[in-house]
PDB file of C-alpha atoms and ligand atoms in Angstrom:
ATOM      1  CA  UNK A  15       0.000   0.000   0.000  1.00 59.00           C
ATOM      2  CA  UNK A  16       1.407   3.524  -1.366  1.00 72.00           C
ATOM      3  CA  UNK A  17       1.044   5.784   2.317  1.00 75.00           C
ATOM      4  CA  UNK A  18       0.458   8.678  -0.152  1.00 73.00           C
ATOM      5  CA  UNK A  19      -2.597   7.049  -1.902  1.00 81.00           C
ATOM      6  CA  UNK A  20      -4.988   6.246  -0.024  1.00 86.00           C
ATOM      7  CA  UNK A  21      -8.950   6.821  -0.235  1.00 90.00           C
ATOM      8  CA  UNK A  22     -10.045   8.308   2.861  1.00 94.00           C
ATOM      9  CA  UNK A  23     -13.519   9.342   4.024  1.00 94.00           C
ATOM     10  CA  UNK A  24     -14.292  11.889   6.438  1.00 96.00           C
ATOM     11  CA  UNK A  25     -15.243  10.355   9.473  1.00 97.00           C
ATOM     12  CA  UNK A  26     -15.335  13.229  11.984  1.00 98.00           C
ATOM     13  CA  UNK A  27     -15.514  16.808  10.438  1.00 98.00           C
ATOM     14  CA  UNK A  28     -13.785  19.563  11.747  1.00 98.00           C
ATOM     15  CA  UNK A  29     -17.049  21.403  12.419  1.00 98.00           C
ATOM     16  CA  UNK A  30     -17.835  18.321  15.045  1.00 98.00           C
ATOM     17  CA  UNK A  31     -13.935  18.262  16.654  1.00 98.00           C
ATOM     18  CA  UNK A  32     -14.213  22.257  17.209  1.00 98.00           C
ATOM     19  CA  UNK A  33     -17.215  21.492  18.929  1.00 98.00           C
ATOM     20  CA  UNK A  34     -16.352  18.599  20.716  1.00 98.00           C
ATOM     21  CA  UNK A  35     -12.609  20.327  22.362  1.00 98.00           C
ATOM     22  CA  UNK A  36     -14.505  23.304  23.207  1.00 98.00           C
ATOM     23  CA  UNK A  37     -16.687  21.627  25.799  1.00 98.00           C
ATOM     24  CA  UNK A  38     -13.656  19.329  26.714  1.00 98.00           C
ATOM     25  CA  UNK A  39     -11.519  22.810  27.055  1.00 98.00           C
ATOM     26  CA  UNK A  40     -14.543  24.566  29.117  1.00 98.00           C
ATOM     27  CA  UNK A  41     -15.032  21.334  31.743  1.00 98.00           C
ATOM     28  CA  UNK A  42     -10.741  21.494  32.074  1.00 98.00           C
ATOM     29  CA  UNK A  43     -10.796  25.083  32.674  1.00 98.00           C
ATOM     30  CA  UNK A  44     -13.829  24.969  35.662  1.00 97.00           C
ATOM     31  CA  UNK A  45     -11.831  22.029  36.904  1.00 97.00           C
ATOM     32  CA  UNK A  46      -8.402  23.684  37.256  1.00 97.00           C
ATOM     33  CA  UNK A  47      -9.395  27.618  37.506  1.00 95.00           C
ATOM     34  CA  UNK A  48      -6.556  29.104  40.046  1.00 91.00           C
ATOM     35  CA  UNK A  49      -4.340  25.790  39.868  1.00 93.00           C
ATOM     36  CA  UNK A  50      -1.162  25.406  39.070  1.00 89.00           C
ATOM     37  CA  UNK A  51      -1.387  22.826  35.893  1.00 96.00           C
ATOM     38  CA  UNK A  52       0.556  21.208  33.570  1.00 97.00           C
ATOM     39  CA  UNK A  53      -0.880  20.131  30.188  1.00 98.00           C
ATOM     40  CA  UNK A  54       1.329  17.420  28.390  1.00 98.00           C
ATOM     41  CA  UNK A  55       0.984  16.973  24.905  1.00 98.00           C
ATOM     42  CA  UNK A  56       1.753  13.474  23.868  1.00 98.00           C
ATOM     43  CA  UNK A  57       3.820  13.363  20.740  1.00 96.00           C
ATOM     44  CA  UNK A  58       3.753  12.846  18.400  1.00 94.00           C
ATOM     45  CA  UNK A  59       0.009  12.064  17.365  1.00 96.00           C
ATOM     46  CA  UNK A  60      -1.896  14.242  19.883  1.00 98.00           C
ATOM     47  CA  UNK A  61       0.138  17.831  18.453  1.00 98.00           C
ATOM     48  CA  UNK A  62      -2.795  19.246  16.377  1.00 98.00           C
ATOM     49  CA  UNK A  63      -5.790  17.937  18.635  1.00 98.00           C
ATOM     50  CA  UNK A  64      -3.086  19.656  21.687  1.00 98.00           C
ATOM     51  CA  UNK A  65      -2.976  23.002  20.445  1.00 98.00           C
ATOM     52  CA  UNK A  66      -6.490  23.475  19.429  1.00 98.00           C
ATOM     53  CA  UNK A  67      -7.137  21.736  23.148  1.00 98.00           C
ATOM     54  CA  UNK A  68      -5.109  24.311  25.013  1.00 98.00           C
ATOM     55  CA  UNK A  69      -6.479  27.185  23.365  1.00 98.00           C
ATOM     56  CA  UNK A  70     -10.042  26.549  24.988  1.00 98.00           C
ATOM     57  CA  UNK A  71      -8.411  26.142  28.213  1.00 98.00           C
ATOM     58  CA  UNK A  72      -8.801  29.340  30.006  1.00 97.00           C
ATOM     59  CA  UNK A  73      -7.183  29.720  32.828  1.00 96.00           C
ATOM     60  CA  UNK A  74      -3.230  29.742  33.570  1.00 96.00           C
ATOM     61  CA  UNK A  75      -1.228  26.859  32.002  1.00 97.00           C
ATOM     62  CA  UNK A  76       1.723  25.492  31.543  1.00 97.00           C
ATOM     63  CA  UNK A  77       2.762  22.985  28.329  1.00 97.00           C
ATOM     64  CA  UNK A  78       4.823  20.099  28.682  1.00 97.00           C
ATOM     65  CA  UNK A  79       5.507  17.474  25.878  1.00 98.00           C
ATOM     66  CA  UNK A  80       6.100  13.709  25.865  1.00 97.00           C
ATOM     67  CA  UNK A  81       7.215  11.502  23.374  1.00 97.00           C
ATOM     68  CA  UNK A  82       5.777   7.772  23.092  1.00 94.00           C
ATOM     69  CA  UNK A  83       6.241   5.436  20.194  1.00 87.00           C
ATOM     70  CA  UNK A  84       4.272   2.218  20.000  1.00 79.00           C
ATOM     71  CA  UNK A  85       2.965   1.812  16.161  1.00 60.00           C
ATOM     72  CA  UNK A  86       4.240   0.400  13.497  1.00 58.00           C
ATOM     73  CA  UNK A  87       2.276   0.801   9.704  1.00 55.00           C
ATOM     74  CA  UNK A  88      -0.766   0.113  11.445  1.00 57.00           C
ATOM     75  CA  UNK A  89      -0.493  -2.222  14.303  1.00 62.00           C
ATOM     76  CA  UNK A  90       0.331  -1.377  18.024  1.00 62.00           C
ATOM     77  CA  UNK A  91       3.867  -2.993  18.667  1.00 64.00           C
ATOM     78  CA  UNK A  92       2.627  -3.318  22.555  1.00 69.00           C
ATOM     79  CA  UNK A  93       6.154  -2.229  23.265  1.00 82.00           C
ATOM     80  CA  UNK A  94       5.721   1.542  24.481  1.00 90.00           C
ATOM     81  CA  UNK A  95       9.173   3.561  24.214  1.00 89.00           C
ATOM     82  CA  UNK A  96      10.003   7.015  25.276  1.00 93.00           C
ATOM     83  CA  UNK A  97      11.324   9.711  22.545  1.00 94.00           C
ATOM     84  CA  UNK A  98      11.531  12.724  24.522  1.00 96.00           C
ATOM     85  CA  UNK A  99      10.727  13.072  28.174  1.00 96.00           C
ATOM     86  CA  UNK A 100       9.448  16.203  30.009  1.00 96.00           C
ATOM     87  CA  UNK A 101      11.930  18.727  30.530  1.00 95.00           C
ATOM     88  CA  UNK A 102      11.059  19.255  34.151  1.00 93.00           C
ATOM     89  CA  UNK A 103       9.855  17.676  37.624  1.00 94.00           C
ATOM     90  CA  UNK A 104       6.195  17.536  37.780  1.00 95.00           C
ATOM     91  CA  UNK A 105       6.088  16.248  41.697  1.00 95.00           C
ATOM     92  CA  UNK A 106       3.039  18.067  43.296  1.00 95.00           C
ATOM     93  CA  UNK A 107       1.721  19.796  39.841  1.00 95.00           C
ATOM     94  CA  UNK A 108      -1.788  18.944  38.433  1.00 97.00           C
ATOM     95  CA  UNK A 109      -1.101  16.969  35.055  1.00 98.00           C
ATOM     96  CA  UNK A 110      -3.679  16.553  32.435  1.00 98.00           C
ATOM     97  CA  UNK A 111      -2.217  14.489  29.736  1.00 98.00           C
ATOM     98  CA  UNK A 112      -3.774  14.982  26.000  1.00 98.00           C
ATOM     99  CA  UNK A 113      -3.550  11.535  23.915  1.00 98.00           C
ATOM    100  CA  UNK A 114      -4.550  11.570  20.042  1.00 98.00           C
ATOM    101  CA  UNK A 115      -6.414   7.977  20.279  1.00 97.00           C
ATOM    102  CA  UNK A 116      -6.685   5.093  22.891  1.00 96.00           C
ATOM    103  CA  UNK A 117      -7.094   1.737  21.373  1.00 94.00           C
ATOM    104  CA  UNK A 118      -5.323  -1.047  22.918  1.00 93.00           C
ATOM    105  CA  UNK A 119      -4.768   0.909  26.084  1.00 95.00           C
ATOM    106  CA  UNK A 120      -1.175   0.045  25.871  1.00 94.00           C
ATOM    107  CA  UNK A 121       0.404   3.283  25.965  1.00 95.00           C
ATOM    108  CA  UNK A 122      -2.220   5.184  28.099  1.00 96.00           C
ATOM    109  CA  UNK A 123      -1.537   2.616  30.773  1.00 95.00           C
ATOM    110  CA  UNK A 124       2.115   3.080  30.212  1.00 95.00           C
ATOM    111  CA  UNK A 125       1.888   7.065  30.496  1.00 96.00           C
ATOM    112  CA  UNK A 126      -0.633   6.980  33.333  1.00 97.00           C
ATOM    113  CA  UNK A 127       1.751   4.351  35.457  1.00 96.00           C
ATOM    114  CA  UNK A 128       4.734   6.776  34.183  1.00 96.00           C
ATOM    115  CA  UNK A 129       3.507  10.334  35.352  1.00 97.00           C
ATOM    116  CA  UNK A 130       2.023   8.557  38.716  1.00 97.00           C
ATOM    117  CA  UNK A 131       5.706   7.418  39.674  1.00 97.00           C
ATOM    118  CA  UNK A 132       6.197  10.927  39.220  1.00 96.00           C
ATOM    119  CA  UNK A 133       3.892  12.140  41.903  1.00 97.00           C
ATOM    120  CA  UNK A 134       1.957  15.114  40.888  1.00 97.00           C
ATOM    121  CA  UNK A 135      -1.079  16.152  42.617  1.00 97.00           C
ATOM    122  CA  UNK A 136      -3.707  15.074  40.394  1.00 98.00           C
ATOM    123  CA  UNK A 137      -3.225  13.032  37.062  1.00 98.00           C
ATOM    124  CA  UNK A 138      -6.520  13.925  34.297  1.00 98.00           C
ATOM    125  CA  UNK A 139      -6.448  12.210  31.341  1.00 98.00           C
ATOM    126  CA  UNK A 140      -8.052  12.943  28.185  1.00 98.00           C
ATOM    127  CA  UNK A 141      -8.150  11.521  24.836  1.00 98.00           C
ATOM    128  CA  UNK A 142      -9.951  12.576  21.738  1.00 98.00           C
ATOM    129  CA  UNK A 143     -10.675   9.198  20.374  1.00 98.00           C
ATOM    130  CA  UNK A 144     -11.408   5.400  22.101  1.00 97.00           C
ATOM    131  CA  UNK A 145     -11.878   2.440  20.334  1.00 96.00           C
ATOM    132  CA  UNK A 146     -13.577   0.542  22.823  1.00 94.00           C
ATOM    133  CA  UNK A 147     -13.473  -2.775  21.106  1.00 94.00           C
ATOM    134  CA  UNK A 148      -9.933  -2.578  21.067  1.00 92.00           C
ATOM    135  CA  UNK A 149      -9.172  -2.603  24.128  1.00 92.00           C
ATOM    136  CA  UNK A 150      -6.897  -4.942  25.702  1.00 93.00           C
ATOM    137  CA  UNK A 151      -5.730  -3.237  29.033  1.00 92.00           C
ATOM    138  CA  UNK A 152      -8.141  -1.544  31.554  1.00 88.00           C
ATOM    139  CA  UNK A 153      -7.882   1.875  31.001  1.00 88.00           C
ATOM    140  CA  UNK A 154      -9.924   4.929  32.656  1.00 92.00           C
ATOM    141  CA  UNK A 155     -10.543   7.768  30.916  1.00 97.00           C
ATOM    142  CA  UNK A 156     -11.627  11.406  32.408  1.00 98.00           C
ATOM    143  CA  UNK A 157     -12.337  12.789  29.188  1.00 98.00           C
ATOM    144  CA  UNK A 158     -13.098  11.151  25.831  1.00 98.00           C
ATOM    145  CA  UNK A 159     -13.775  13.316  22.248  1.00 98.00           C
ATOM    146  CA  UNK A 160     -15.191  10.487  20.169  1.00 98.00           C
ATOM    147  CA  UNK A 161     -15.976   6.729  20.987  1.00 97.00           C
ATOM    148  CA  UNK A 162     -14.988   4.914  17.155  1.00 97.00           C
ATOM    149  CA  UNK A 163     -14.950   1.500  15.622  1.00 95.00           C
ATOM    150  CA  UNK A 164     -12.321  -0.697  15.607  1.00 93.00           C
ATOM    151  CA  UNK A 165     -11.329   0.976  12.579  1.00 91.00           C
ATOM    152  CA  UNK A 166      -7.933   2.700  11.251  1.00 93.00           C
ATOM    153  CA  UNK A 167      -8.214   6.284  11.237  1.00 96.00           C
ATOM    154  CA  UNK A 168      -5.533   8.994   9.661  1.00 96.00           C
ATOM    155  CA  UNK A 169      -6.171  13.000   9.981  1.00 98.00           C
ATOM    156  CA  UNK A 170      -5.707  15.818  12.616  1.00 98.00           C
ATOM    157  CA  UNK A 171      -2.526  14.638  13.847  1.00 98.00           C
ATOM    158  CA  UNK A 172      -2.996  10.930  13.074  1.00 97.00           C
ATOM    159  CA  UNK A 173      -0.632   9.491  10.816  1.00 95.00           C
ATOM    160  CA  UNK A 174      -0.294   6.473   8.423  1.00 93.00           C
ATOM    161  CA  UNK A 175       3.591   5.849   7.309  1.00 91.00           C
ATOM    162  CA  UNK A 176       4.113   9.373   9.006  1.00 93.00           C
ATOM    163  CA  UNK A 177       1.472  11.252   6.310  1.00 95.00           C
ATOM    164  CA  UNK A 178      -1.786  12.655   6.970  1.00 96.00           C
ATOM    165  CA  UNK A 179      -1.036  13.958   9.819  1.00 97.00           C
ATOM    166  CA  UNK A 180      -1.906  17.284   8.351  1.00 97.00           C
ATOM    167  CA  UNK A 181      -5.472  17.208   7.317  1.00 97.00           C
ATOM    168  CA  UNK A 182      -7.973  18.935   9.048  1.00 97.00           C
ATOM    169  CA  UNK A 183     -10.620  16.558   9.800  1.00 98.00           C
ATOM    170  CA  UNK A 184     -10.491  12.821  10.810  1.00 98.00           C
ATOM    171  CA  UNK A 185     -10.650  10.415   7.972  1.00 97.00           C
ATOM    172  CA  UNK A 186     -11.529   6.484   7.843  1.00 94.00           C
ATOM    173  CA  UNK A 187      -9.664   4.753   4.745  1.00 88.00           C
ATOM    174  CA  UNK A 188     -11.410   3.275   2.150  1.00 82.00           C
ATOM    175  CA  UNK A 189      -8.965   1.181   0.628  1.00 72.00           C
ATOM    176  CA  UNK A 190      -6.856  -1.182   2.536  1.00 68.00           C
ATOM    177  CA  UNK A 191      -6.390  -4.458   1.910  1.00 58.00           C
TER     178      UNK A 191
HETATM  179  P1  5GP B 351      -2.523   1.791  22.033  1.00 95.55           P
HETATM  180  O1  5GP B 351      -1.283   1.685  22.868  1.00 95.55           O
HETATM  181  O2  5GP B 351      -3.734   2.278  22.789  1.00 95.55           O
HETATM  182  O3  5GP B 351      -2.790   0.501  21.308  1.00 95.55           O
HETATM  183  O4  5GP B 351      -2.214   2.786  20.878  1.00 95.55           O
HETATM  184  C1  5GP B 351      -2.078   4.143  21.069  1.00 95.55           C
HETATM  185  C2  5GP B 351      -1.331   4.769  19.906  1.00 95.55           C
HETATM  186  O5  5GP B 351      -1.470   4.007  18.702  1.00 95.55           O
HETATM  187  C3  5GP B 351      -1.911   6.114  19.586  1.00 95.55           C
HETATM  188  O6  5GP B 351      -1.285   7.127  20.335  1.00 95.55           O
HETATM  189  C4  5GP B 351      -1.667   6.239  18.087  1.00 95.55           C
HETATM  190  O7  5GP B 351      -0.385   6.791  17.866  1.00 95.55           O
HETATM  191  C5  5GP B 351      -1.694   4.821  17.590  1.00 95.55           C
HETATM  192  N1  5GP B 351      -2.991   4.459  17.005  1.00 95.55           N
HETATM  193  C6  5GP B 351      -3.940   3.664  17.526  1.00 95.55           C
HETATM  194  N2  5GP B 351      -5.012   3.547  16.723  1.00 95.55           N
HETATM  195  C7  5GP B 351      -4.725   4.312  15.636  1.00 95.55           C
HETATM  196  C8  5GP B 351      -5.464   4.627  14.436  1.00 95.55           C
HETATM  197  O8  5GP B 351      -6.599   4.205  14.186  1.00 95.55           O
HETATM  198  N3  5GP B 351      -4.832   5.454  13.560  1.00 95.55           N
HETATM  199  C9  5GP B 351      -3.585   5.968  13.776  1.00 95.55           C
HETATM  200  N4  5GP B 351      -3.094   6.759  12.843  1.00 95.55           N
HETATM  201  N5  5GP B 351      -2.877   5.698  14.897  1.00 95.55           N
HETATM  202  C10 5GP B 351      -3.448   4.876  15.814  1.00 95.55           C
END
């Protein structure tokens, strides 16, 4: 399969995920108004969802990014490795950490167990898409965008073969074999 050819569909528009992470960014900011609060942006698939995230977040922040890789083409590897860790201690700091898509629950359970060993004060975790079916380890969610299929998606910071990660909107593809 050419990574540059597929036929994608839109699955969810951009009208619905401006929507969606506005409600998501108006429940974080009640929740942490006059806290001090770290939001980690977990690269590299969660970039685009991150900074649209942050920007309905008002109240003070600070940003924080963490690297995970766990894919390869599209299967999870279930091996979970770090590519870039937070530049500073988060001990005693309210984290919420922002995840493209949760679908085995591999690397949520990974970050979650990660950041606890940490000890910050509070650990909220959002994602903007769960494949339920998928899942193969328990794993809580505070805040979900979408619920999906058991389906491969590419768009808004989702890649396949590192491409698509650029389009605006979240797109199923048509054609794989
Ligand atoms: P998990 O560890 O939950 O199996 O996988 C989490 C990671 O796998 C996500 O952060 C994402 O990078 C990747 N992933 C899982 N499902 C999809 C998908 O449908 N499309 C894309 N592009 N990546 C996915």
């Amino acid at each position: 399969m050419n990574a540059k050819n597929l036929q994608l569909s839109t699955y969810i528009s951009e009208e619905q995920l401006q929507k969606k992470i506005s409600e998501i960014g108006s429940i974080l900011t009640d929740k942490f108004m006059n806290k001090k609060v770290t939001v980690v942006c977990i690269l590299k698939g969660s970039f685009i969802f991150y900074s649209d995230l942050i920007r309905k977040i008002n109240t003070d922040i600070t940003c924080e990014f963490f690297g995970v890789s766990s894919y390869s083409g599209m299967t999870s590897t279930g091996e979970v490795k770090i590519t870039l860790d937070l530049t500073s201690p988060i001990s005693g700091q309210h984290i919420v950490l922002v995840e493209d898509i949760v679908d085995t629950g591999v690397t949520m359970d990974y970050l979650k167990k990660t950041i606890e060993a940490r000890n910050p004060a509070s650990l909220t975790t959002v994602a903007l898409l769960e494949k339920p079916e998928a899942l193969k380890v328990p794993c809580k969610l505070d805040h979900v965008g979408f619920q999906i299929t058991n389906e491969f998606v590419v768009g808004y910071g989702l890649d396949y073969q590192g491409y698509y990660r650029n389009l605006p909107y979240i797109a199923q593809v048509q054609n794989f074999q």
